[in-house]
Short mmCIF file of C-alpha atoms and ligand atoms in Angstrom, two decimals:
data_model
loop_
_atom_site.label_atom_id
_atom_site.label_comp_id
_atom_site.label_asym_id
_atom_site.label_seq_id
_atom_site.Cartn_x
_atom_site.Cartn_y
_atom_site.Cartn_z
CA MET Q 1 19.64 -12.05 12.97
CA GLU Q 2 16.19 -11.70 14.45
CA ILE Q 3 13.31 -12.29 12.05
CA LYS Q 4 9.73 -11.45 12.96
CA SER Q 5 7.15 -13.57 11.19
CA VAL Q 6 3.48 -12.71 10.71
CA ARG Q 7 1.14 -15.37 9.32
CA ILE Q 8 -1.63 -14.15 7.00
CA SER Q 9 -4.37 -16.80 6.92
CA VAL Q 10 -6.05 -16.07 3.61
CA GLY Q 11 -6.45 -19.02 1.25
CA LYS Q 12 -3.64 -21.42 2.04
CA GLY Q 13 -1.91 -18.66 3.99
CA TYR Q 14 1.53 -17.07 3.82
CA ASP Q 15 4.25 -15.71 6.07
CA VAL Q 16 5.52 -12.14 6.13
CA SER Q 17 9.14 -12.15 7.33
CA ILE Q 18 10.40 -8.83 8.68
CA GLY Q 19 13.89 -7.96 9.88
CA LYS Q 20 17.23 -6.34 9.22
CA ASN Q 21 19.65 -7.62 6.59
CA LEU Q 22 17.23 -10.13 5.02
CA LEU Q 23 17.84 -9.49 1.31
CA GLY Q 24 21.05 -11.50 1.20
CA SER Q 25 19.22 -14.55 2.52
CA CYS Q 26 15.83 -13.98 0.89
CA GLY Q 27 16.27 -17.16 -1.18
CA GLU Q 28 16.37 -19.27 1.98
CA LEU Q 29 13.15 -17.68 3.22
CA ILE Q 30 11.38 -17.93 -0.14
CA VAL Q 31 12.32 -21.56 -0.71
CA LYS Q 32 10.28 -22.47 2.39
CA ALA Q 33 7.17 -21.41 0.47
CA VAL Q 34 8.14 -22.05 -3.17
CA LYS Q 35 10.32 -25.01 -4.18
CA PRO Q 36 13.22 -24.14 -6.52
CA CYS Q 37 11.90 -23.23 -9.98
CA ARG Q 38 12.32 -20.52 -12.58
CA ALA Q 39 11.96 -17.17 -10.80
CA ALA Q 40 11.28 -13.99 -12.77
CA ILE Q 41 12.27 -10.92 -10.76
CA ILE Q 42 10.20 -7.87 -11.72
CA THR Q 43 11.63 -4.57 -10.53
CA ASP Q 44 12.03 -0.90 -11.48
CA SER Q 45 15.03 1.08 -12.71
CA THR Q 46 15.89 2.51 -9.27
CA VAL Q 47 15.49 -0.66 -7.22
CA GLU Q 48 17.33 -2.67 -9.87
CA LYS Q 49 20.50 -0.70 -9.21
CA LEU Q 50 20.20 -1.01 -5.44
CA PHE Q 51 19.14 -4.58 -4.78
CA LEU Q 52 18.78 -6.77 -7.90
CA VAL Q 53 22.23 -8.37 -7.74
CA THR Q 54 21.84 -9.32 -4.06
CA VAL Q 55 18.36 -10.79 -4.52
CA ALA Q 56 19.25 -12.68 -7.72
CA GLU Q 57 22.34 -14.19 -6.10
CA SER Q 58 20.44 -15.29 -3.00
CA LEU Q 59 17.73 -16.92 -5.15
CA ARG Q 60 20.38 -18.73 -7.23
CA ASN Q 61 22.09 -19.96 -4.07
CA ALA Q 62 18.74 -21.38 -2.94
CA GLY Q 63 18.39 -23.31 -6.21
CA PHE Q 64 16.25 -20.99 -8.35
CA THR Q 65 16.91 -20.23 -12.01
CA VAL Q 66 16.68 -16.47 -12.25
CA CYS Q 67 15.71 -13.96 -14.94
CA ALA Q 68 14.91 -10.27 -14.39
CA PHE Q 69 12.80 -7.55 -15.99
CA SER Q 70 13.01 -3.87 -15.08
CA PHE Q 71 10.81 -0.90 -16.09
CA PRO Q 72 11.27 2.85 -15.53
CA ALA Q 73 10.56 3.78 -11.88
CA GLY Q 74 7.37 5.67 -11.09
CA GLU Q 75 3.59 5.54 -11.10
CA GLN Q 76 3.54 6.47 -14.80
CA SER Q 77 4.81 2.93 -15.52
CA LYS Q 78 1.82 1.27 -13.82
CA THR Q 79 0.08 0.74 -17.16
CA ILE Q 80 -1.36 -1.94 -19.41
CA GLU Q 81 1.68 -1.37 -21.67
CA THR Q 82 4.14 -2.32 -18.90
CA LEU Q 83 1.92 -5.23 -17.90
CA SER Q 84 1.95 -6.41 -21.50
CA ALA Q 85 5.74 -6.17 -21.66
CA ILE Q 86 6.06 -8.20 -18.44
CA LEU Q 87 3.71 -10.91 -19.76
CA GLU Q 88 5.73 -11.16 -22.99
CA PHE Q 89 8.91 -11.37 -20.93
CA LEU Q 90 7.50 -14.23 -18.83
CA ALA Q 91 6.52 -16.10 -22.00
CA GLU Q 92 9.86 -15.47 -23.73
CA ASN Q 93 11.63 -16.85 -20.67
CA HIS Q 94 9.46 -19.97 -20.74
CA LEU Q 95 7.91 -19.61 -17.30
CA THR Q 96 5.43 -22.41 -16.68
CA ARG Q 97 2.57 -22.92 -14.25
CA THR Q 98 5.00 -24.20 -11.60
CA ASP Q 99 7.31 -21.16 -11.81
CA CYS Q 100 7.04 -17.89 -9.93
CA VAL Q 101 7.30 -14.10 -10.09
CA ILE Q 102 9.31 -12.12 -7.53
CA ALA Q 103 8.08 -8.53 -7.09
CA LEU Q 104 11.12 -6.53 -5.93
CA GLY Q 105 10.25 -2.89 -5.25
CA GLY Q 106 7.64 -0.46 -3.98
CA GLY Q 107 3.89 -0.46 -4.39
CA VAL Q 108 4.08 0.12 -8.13
CA VAL Q 109 6.21 -2.98 -8.71
CA GLY Q 110 4.14 -5.04 -6.27
CA ASP Q 111 0.83 -4.09 -7.88
CA ILE Q 112 1.89 -4.68 -11.48
CA ALA Q 113 4.04 -7.77 -10.89
CA GLY Q 114 1.28 -9.36 -8.78
CA PHE Q 115 -1.25 -8.64 -11.51
CA ALA Q 116 1.09 -10.09 -14.16
CA ALA Q 117 1.52 -13.27 -12.07
CA GLY Q 118 -2.27 -13.47 -11.68
CA CYS Q 119 -2.98 -13.33 -15.41
CA TYR Q 120 0.01 -15.16 -16.87
CA LEU Q 121 -1.10 -18.71 -17.76
CA ARG Q 122 -4.30 -17.91 -15.79
CA GLY Q 123 -2.26 -17.51 -12.66
CA ILE Q 124 1.19 -18.42 -11.38
CA ARG Q 125 2.62 -17.88 -7.90
CA TYR Q 126 4.35 -14.71 -6.76
CA VAL Q 127 6.40 -13.39 -3.84
CA GLN Q 128 6.60 -9.81 -2.59
CA ILE Q 129 9.89 -8.20 -1.56
CA PRO Q 130 8.75 -4.68 -0.57
CA THR Q 131 11.47 -2.02 -0.66
CA THR Q 132 9.48 1.10 0.28
CA PHE Q 133 7.89 1.86 3.64
CA LEU Q 134 4.47 2.02 1.95
CA ALA Q 135 4.90 -1.38 0.35
CA ALA Q 136 6.15 -2.84 3.64
CA VAL Q 137 3.27 -1.62 5.80
CA ASP Q 138 0.48 -1.78 3.27
CA SER Q 139 0.59 -2.83 -0.38
CA SER Q 140 2.65 -6.04 -0.15
CA VAL Q 141 0.01 -7.70 2.03
CA GLY Q 142 -3.64 -8.31 1.22
CA GLY Q 143 -3.50 -9.40 -2.40
CA LYS Q 144 -4.77 -6.28 -4.17
CA THR Q 145 -2.94 -5.95 -7.49
CA GLY Q 146 -3.52 -3.86 -10.58
CA VAL Q 147 -2.63 -1.15 -13.05
CA ASP Q 148 -3.91 2.34 -13.82
CA LEU Q 149 -6.07 3.06 -16.86
CA ARG Q 150 -6.17 6.42 -18.65
CA VAL Q 151 -9.55 7.08 -16.99
CA GLY Q 152 -8.36 6.47 -13.44
CA LYS Q 153 -6.01 4.74 -11.03
CA ASN Q 154 -6.14 1.02 -10.21
CA LEU Q 155 -9.10 0.40 -12.52
CA ALA Q 156 -7.86 -3.00 -13.78
CA GLY Q 157 -6.60 -5.65 -11.43
CA MET Q 158 -7.39 -8.65 -9.29
CA PHE Q 159 -7.20 -10.03 -5.79
CA ILE Q 160 -4.40 -12.61 -5.65
CA GLN Q 161 -2.43 -13.40 -2.51
CA PRO Q 162 1.38 -13.88 -2.59
CA GLU Q 163 3.13 -17.07 -1.47
CA ALA Q 164 5.46 -15.18 0.86
CA VAL Q 165 6.54 -11.63 1.73
CA VAL Q 166 10.14 -10.81 2.69
CA CYS Q 167 10.65 -7.36 4.15
CA ASP Q 168 14.23 -6.19 4.84
CA THR Q 169 14.00 -3.00 6.90
CA ASP Q 170 17.54 -2.01 5.83
CA CYS Q 171 16.12 -1.24 2.35
CA LEU Q 172 14.16 1.64 3.82
CA GLU Q 173 17.33 3.48 4.88
CA GLN Q 174 17.96 4.65 1.33
CA LEU Q 175 14.47 6.00 0.74
CA PRO Q 176 14.13 9.69 -0.11
CA GLY Q 177 12.32 11.53 2.75
CA GLU Q 178 9.22 12.20 0.69
CA VAL Q 179 8.86 8.52 -0.23
CA PHE Q 180 9.39 7.49 3.38
CA SER Q 181 6.59 9.88 4.42
CA ASP Q 182 4.21 8.22 1.95
CA GLY Q 183 4.59 5.02 3.96
CA ALA Q 184 4.30 6.89 7.25
CA ALA Q 185 0.88 8.12 6.12
CA GLU Q 186 -0.44 4.58 5.63
CA ALA Q 187 1.16 3.44 8.90
CA ILE Q 188 -0.39 6.37 10.80
CA LYS Q 189 -3.69 5.37 9.21
CA THR Q 190 -3.22 1.89 10.69
CA GLY Q 191 -2.39 3.53 14.03
CA ILE Q 192 -5.67 5.50 13.97
CA LEU Q 193 -7.55 2.30 13.13
CA SER Q 194 -5.76 -0.08 15.50
CA GLY Q 195 -5.22 2.06 18.60
CA GLU Q 196 -2.89 3.91 20.94
CA GLN Q 197 0.06 1.53 20.88
CA LEU Q 198 0.96 2.08 17.23
CA PHE Q 199 -0.43 5.61 16.97
CA SER Q 200 1.62 6.93 19.89
CA LEU Q 201 4.83 5.87 18.15
CA PHE Q 202 4.07 8.39 15.42
CA GLU Q 203 2.76 10.96 17.89
CA ASN Q 204 5.76 10.92 20.27
CA GLY Q 205 8.08 8.01 19.51
CA ASP Q 206 11.21 7.27 17.50
CA VAL Q 207 9.87 5.96 14.20
CA LYS Q 208 13.20 5.16 12.49
CA SER Q 209 14.37 2.92 15.30
CA SER Q 210 11.01 1.13 15.60
CA LEU Q 211 10.59 0.06 11.98
CA THR Q 212 10.40 -3.68 12.57
CA LYS Q 213 7.79 -3.22 15.29
CA ILE Q 214 5.77 -0.77 13.15
CA ILE Q 215 5.78 -3.01 10.09
CA GLU Q 216 4.94 -6.09 12.15
CA THR Q 217 1.98 -4.30 13.79
CA CYS Q 218 0.68 -2.86 10.50
CA VAL Q 219 0.95 -6.18 8.69
CA ALA Q 220 -0.70 -8.12 11.53
CA PHE Q 221 -3.54 -5.58 11.71
CA LYS Q 222 -4.13 -5.54 7.95
CA GLY Q 223 -3.87 -9.33 7.90
CA SER Q 224 -6.54 -9.71 10.57
CA ILE Q 225 -8.92 -7.57 8.52
CA VAL Q 226 -8.15 -9.20 5.18
CA GLU Q 227 -8.63 -12.62 6.79
CA THR Q 228 -12.27 -11.77 7.57
CA ASP Q 229 -12.99 -9.73 4.43
CA GLN Q 230 -10.66 -10.69 1.59
CA PHE Q 231 -12.68 -8.99 -1.16
CA GLU Q 232 -13.63 -5.74 0.61
CA ASN Q 233 -17.33 -6.30 1.10
CA GLY Q 234 -17.42 -4.77 4.58
CA LEU Q 235 -14.77 -4.49 7.31
CA ARG Q 236 -11.88 -4.07 4.83
CA LYS Q 237 -13.46 -0.76 3.79
CA THR Q 238 -12.17 0.73 7.07
CA LEU Q 239 -8.66 0.53 5.55
CA ASN Q 240 -9.85 3.33 3.28
CA LEU Q 241 -9.67 5.88 6.11
CA GLY Q 242 -8.72 9.22 4.52
CA HIS Q 243 -8.87 7.71 1.06
CA THR Q 244 -12.12 9.18 -0.33
CA ILE Q 245 -10.74 12.69 0.08
CA GLY Q 246 -7.16 11.50 -0.50
CA HIS Q 247 -8.05 10.04 -3.90
CA ALA Q 248 -9.90 13.28 -4.73
CA ILE Q 249 -6.76 15.29 -3.88
CA GLU Q 250 -4.59 13.00 -6.02
CA LYS Q 251 -7.01 13.48 -8.88
CA CYS Q 252 -7.39 17.27 -8.50
CA SER Q 253 -3.58 17.58 -8.49
CA ASN Q 254 -3.42 15.57 -11.70
CA TYR Q 255 -1.45 12.98 -9.68
CA THR Q 256 1.41 15.37 -8.90
CA ILE Q 257 0.62 14.77 -5.19
CA SER Q 258 1.57 11.20 -4.25
CA HIS Q 259 -0.81 8.69 -2.70
CA GLY Q 260 0.50 8.82 0.87
CA HIS Q 261 0.73 12.60 1.00
CA ALA Q 262 -2.82 12.91 -0.37
CA VAL Q 263 -4.16 10.34 2.10
CA ALA Q 264 -2.52 12.28 4.95
CA VAL Q 265 -4.49 15.40 4.01
CA GLY Q 266 -7.58 13.23 3.54
CA MET Q 267 -7.23 11.90 7.09
CA ALA Q 268 -6.72 15.39 8.51
CA VAL Q 269 -9.84 16.67 6.69
CA ILE Q 270 -12.08 13.81 7.82
CA ALA Q 271 -10.72 14.09 11.40
CA ARG Q 272 -11.51 17.83 11.57
CA ALA Q 273 -14.94 17.13 10.06
CA ALA Q 274 -15.57 14.38 12.64
CA ASP Q 275 -14.68 16.75 15.48
CA ARG Q 276 -16.80 19.61 14.15
CA LEU Q 277 -19.83 17.45 13.32
CA GLY Q 278 -19.78 15.77 16.73
CA LEU Q 279 -18.81 12.35 15.35
CA SER Q 280 -15.72 11.90 17.53
CA ASP Q 281 -15.18 11.85 21.28
CA PRO Q 282 -12.77 13.18 22.52
CA PRO Q 283 -11.60 15.31 19.55
CA VAL Q 284 -9.16 13.46 17.28
CA ALA Q 285 -7.97 16.08 14.80
CA PRO Q 286 -5.30 17.80 16.95
CA ARG Q 287 -3.57 14.49 17.67
CA ILE Q 288 -3.86 13.22 14.09
CA GLU Q 289 -2.55 16.51 12.67
CA LYS Q 290 0.39 16.45 15.08
CA ALA Q 291 1.35 12.88 14.14
CA LEU Q 292 1.12 13.66 10.41
CA ILE Q 293 3.15 16.90 10.56
CA ARG Q 294 5.78 15.28 12.78
CA ASN Q 295 6.30 12.65 10.09
CA GLY Q 296 6.80 14.97 7.14
CA LEU Q 297 3.19 15.16 5.96
CA THR Q 298 0.83 18.07 5.37
CA VAL Q 299 -2.68 18.54 6.75
CA HIS Q 300 -4.11 21.26 4.51
CA THR Q 301 -5.08 21.56 0.87
CA ASP Q 302 -5.82 24.51 -1.39
CA PHE Q 303 -8.52 22.64 -3.31
CA SER Q 304 -12.05 23.74 -2.48
CA ALA Q 305 -14.77 21.52 -1.01
CA GLU Q 306 -16.58 21.76 -4.36
CA GLU Q 307 -13.54 20.61 -6.34
CA LEU Q 308 -12.87 17.72 -3.96
CA THR Q 309 -16.52 16.66 -3.85
CA ALA Q 310 -16.75 16.61 -7.65
CA ALA Q 311 -13.56 14.53 -7.88
CA ALA Q 312 -14.71 12.11 -5.16
CA LEU Q 313 -18.09 11.59 -6.76
CA SER Q 314 -16.61 10.98 -10.20
CA ASP Q 315 -14.65 8.01 -8.78
CA LYS Q 316 -15.23 5.22 -11.27
CA LYS Q 317 -15.40 2.59 -8.53
CA ARG Q 318 -18.25 4.36 -6.75
CA ALA Q 319 -21.87 3.43 -7.42
CA GLY Q 320 -25.30 4.70 -6.39
CA ASP Q 321 -26.44 7.82 -4.58
CA GLU Q 322 -24.75 7.02 -1.27
CA ILE Q 323 -21.11 7.05 -0.24
CA THR Q 324 -19.45 5.26 2.68
CA LEU Q 325 -16.94 7.22 4.72
CA VAL Q 326 -14.59 5.96 7.42
CA ILE Q 327 -15.06 8.17 10.48
CA PRO Q 328 -12.26 8.43 13.06
CA GLY Q 329 -14.50 8.40 16.14
CA GLY Q 330 -11.38 8.03 18.29
CA ILE Q 331 -7.89 6.53 18.12
CA GLY Q 332 -8.71 2.83 17.77
CA SER Q 333 -12.44 3.36 17.24
CA CYS Q 334 -13.13 4.18 13.60
CA TYR Q 335 -16.42 3.25 12.01
CA LEU Q 336 -18.17 3.26 8.64
CA LYS Q 337 -20.87 5.82 7.95
CA THR Q 338 -22.92 5.83 4.78
CA ILE Q 339 -24.28 9.23 3.77
CA PRO Q 340 -26.26 10.51 0.75
CA VAL Q 341 -23.85 11.91 -1.87
CA THR Q 342 -25.62 15.26 -1.47
CA GLU Q 343 -24.12 15.56 2.05
CA LEU Q 344 -20.49 14.93 1.05
CA ASN Q 345 -19.79 18.55 0.21
CA SER Q 346 -20.83 19.76 3.66
CA VAL Q 347 -18.70 17.08 5.38
CA ILE Q 348 -15.63 18.09 3.36
CA LYS Q 349 -16.40 21.75 3.96
CA ALA Q 350 -16.49 21.15 7.72
CA GLY Q 351 -13.07 19.52 7.46
CA LEU Q 352 -11.51 22.29 5.37
CA GLU Q 353 -12.65 25.31 7.36
CA GLU Q 354 -9.91 27.17 9.18
CA ARG Q 355 -10.72 27.90 12.80
N1 NAD L 1 -2.04 -3.11 -3.36
C1 NAD L 1 -2.32 -2.34 -2.34
O1 NAD L 1 -2.98 -2.77 -1.38
C2 NAD L 1 -1.84 -0.92 -2.32
C3 NAD L 1 -1.94 -0.17 -1.15
C4 NAD L 1 -1.43 1.13 -1.14
C5 NAD L 1 -0.83 1.65 -2.28
N2 NAD L 1 -0.75 0.88 -3.41
C6 NAD L 1 -0.10 1.39 -4.62
O2 NAD L 1 1.28 1.55 -4.31
C7 NAD L 1 1.83 2.54 -5.19
C8 NAD L 1 2.72 3.48 -4.39
O3 NAD L 1 3.75 2.71 -3.81
P1 NAD L 1 5.15 3.36 -3.42
O4 NAD L 1 4.91 4.59 -2.63
O5 NAD L 1 5.98 2.28 -2.86
O6 NAD L 1 5.69 3.87 -4.83
P2 NAD L 1 6.82 3.34 -5.85
O7 NAD L 1 6.76 1.87 -5.99
O8 NAD L 1 6.69 4.15 -7.08
O9 NAD L 1 8.17 3.73 -5.09
C9 NAD L 1 8.48 5.10 -4.90
C10 NAD L 1 9.87 5.43 -5.44
O10 NAD L 1 10.85 4.88 -4.56
C11 NAD L 1 11.82 4.14 -5.31
N3 NAD L 1 12.33 3.12 -4.40
C12 NAD L 1 11.77 1.92 -4.09
N4 NAD L 1 12.47 1.31 -3.14
C13 NAD L 1 13.52 2.12 -2.83
C14 NAD L 1 14.57 2.04 -1.87
N5 NAD L 1 14.66 1.01 -1.03
N6 NAD L 1 15.46 3.06 -1.82
C15 NAD L 1 15.32 4.14 -2.62
N7 NAD L 1 14.33 4.27 -3.54
C16 NAD L 1 13.43 3.28 -3.63
C17 NAD L 1 11.06 3.64 -6.49
O11 NAD L 1 11.92 3.32 -7.55
C18 NAD L 1 10.17 4.84 -6.82
O12 NAD L 1 10.86 5.77 -7.57
C19 NAD L 1 0.65 3.23 -5.85
O13 NAD L 1 0.57 2.80 -7.19
C20 NAD L 1 -0.56 2.75 -5.06
O14 NAD L 1 -1.72 2.68 -5.85
C21 NAD L 1 -1.23 -0.39 -3.44
ZN1 ZN L 2 -3.63 3.85 0.48
#
């Protein structure tokens, strides 16, 4: 059994283990980072049925005392109410400062379980076991956790790094196609940011048989950025490629379009805008569109530039009369560009126009 290991050097640092057939021995990997203690597995109703028994048994075999909490699968569970129920569960099960939370699931589980670990007793340790492609390539690493508020997504949360991440690529085999594509969108984003090697896999390669390599590359790339900018004051903002417009699309659709699918359209729009406004060389949009479509994603939206601009500017996390966009100047050469908010509409318009 070959295991790839990527070290993320933030705080005291942690290892991301990636490979096939890891769930059954996750306890052995986790115990290297967290000595046997009480482990509260937090998961959702879908993942519970697929993997909870295997993970709980492996943790018990490694010496952990295990309890488990599950909530209904889906973004609609990423709320203060679910967070509250998890915190009560941790208290009822007598978890102490030396115990730990195990987040078993996709990005929703990872975000809410990480946040719960960060607030319970002012912070206990947690481990990520990502089971979606998106969680594997993106959300399980970097320490962003949180929940949605009624006013907007991810508006409450904290930065708190996990103790370890265990990613079993076999889990991804059971993912519905649409959910797999969500992860492909974030991985293609990393390809556009990091360069040809990763990007070309999505452009021409065999994605399904390269999962370990893709996840390893994405995690290492994100890790290198988070190591220099843990709290997103500068460089980490480049990870938001496609996200200004992507978040606007999510919002305009009343969150019926998922994060990855919206970010895919966001990347296509900003790539076409970059080409048409002379911000890229050579043109990037044809290649980016091809990679997205080939991996089950769309590159067009029916929302108007005005609708998207209004949604982007109402983003509760945005401040001031300027907005910073990530411009795909080329594959592997993206850069930040701050523009007055009054120019956003024309940038989006350039990216929407049919030619
Ligand atoms: N923290 C971060 O840095 C970060 C980054 C990107 C996205 N996110 C967040 O991640 C969330 C989206 O994550 P997601 O796409 O993983 O969604 P998700 O966690 O809702 O998972 C999608 C669906 O797949 C199911 N599922 C999970 N694993 C499965 C498996 N192995 N087989 C079959 N079904 C499985 C889930 O039960 C769910 O129904 C959003 O809330 C987003 O805000 C966070
Ligand atoms: Zn994202």
